[in-house]
PDB file of C-alpha atoms in Angstrom:
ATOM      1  CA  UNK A 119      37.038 104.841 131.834  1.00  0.00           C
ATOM      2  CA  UNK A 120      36.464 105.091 128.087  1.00  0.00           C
ATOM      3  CA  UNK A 121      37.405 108.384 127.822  1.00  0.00           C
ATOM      4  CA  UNK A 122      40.961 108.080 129.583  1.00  0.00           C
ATOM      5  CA  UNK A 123      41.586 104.879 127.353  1.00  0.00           C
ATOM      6  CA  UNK A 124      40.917 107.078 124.200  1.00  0.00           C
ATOM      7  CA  UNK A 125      42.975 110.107 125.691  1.00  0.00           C
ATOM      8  CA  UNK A 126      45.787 107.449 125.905  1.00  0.00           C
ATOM      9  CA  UNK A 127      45.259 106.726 122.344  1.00  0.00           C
ATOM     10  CA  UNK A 128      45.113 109.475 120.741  1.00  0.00           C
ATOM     11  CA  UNK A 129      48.527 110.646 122.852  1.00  0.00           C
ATOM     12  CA  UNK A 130      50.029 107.928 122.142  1.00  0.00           C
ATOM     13  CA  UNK A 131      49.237 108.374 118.100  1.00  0.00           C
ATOM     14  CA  UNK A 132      50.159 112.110 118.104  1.00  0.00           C
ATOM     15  CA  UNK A 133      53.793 111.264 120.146  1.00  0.00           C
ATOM     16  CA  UNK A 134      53.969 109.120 117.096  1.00  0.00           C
ATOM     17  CA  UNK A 135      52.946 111.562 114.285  1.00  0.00           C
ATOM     18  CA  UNK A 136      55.533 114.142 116.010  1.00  0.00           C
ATOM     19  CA  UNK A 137      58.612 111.336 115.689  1.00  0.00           C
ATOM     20  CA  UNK A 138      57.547 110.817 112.585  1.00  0.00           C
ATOM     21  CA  UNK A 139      57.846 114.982 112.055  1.00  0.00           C
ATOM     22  CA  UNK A 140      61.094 115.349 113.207  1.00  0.00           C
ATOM     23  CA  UNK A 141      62.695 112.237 111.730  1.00  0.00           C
ATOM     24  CA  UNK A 142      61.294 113.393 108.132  1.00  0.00           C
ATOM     25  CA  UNK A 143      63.011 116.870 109.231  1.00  0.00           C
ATOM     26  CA  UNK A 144      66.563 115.254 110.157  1.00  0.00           C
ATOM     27  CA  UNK A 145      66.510 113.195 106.891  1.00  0.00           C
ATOM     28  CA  UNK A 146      65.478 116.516 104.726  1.00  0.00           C
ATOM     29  CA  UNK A 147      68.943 118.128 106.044  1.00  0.00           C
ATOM     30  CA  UNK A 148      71.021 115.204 105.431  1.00  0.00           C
ATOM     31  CA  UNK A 149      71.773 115.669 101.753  1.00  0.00           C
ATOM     32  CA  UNK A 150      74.969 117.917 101.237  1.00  0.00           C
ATOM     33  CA  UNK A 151      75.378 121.129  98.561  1.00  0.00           C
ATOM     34  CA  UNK A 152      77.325 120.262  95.423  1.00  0.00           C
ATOM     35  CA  UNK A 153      79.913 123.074  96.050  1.00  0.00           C
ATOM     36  CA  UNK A 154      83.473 122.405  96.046  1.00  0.00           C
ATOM     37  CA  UNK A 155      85.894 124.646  98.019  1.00  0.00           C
ATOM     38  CA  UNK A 156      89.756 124.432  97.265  1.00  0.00           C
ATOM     39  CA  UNK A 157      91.499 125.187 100.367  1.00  0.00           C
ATOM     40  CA  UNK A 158      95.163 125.039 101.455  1.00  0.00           C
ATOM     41  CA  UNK A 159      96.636 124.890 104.750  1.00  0.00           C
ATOM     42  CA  UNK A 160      99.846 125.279 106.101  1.00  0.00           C
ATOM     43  CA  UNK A 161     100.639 123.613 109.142  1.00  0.00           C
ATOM     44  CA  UNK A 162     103.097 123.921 112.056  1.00  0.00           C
ATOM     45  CA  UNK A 163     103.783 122.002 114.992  1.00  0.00           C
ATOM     46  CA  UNK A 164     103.813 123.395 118.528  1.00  0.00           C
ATOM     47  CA  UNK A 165     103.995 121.376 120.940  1.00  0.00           C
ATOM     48  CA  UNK A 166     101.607 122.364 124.227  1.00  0.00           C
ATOM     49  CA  UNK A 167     102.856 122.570 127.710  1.00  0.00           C
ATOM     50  CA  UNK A 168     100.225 120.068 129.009  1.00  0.00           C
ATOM     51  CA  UNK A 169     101.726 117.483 126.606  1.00  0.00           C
ATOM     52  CA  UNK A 170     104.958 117.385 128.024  1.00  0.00           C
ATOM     53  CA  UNK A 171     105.094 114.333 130.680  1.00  0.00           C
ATOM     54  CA  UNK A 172     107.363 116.103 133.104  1.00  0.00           C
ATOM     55  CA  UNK A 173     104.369 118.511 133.911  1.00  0.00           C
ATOM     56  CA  UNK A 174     102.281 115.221 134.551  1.00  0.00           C
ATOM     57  CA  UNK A 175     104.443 113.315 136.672  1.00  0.00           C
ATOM     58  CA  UNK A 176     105.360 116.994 138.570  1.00  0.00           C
ATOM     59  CA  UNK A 177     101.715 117.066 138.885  1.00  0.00           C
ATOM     60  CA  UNK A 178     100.522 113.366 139.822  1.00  0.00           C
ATOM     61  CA  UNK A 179     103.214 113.342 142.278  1.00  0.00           C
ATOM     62  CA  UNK A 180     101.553 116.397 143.919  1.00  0.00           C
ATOM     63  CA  UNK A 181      98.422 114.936 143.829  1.00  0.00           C
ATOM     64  CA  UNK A 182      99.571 112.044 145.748  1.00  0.00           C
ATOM     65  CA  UNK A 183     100.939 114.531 148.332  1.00  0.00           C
ATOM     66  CA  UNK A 184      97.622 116.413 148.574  1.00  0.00           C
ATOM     67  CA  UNK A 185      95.974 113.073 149.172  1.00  0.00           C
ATOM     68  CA  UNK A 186      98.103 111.805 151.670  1.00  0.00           C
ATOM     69  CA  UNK A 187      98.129 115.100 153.723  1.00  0.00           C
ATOM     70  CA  UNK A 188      94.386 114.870 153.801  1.00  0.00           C
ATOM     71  CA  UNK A 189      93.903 111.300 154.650  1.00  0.00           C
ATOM     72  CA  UNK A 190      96.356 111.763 157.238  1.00  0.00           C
ATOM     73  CA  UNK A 191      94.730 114.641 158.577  1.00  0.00           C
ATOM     74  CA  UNK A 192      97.906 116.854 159.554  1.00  0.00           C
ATOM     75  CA  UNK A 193      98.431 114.541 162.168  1.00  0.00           C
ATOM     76  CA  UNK A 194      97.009 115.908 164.966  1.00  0.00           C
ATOM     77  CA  UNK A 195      94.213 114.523 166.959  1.00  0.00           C
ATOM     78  CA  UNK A 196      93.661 113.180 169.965  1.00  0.00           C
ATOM     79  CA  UNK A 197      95.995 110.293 171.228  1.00  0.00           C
ATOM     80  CA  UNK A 198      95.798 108.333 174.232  1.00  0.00           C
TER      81      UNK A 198
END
């Protein structure tokens, strides 16, 4: 019984040491170099075909229709 409660222990102290590790590790990279880049960009606007809202309405209303026609279940079945 001793033996398990000091196994516990010391697992418990080295998850701590290794948090400990990797937090002093993700702190050592946060500092940033003291380089400065000039850059210059030219940009253009294009607009995309998914941003147009007639491509979304085409395609919600299909949607719907794909929906319905599988809810509905093509109508057939068995009627009595």
């Amino acid at each position: 019984m001793n033996t398990t409660l000091m196994t516990k222990k010391l697992q418990k102290f080295a998850l701590t040491m290794l948090t400990m590790f990797f937090s002093i590790i993700s702190f050592a990279q946060d500092t940033t170099p003291d380089t400065q880049v000039s850059t210059s960009t030219k940009t253009t606007t294009t607009e995309q075909w998914y941003m147009d809202p007639t491509y979304l309405i085409i395609g919600g209303v299909v949607l719907i229709v794909v929906i319905a026609l599988l809810v509905r279940g093509g109508g057939r079945g068995s009627r009595d």
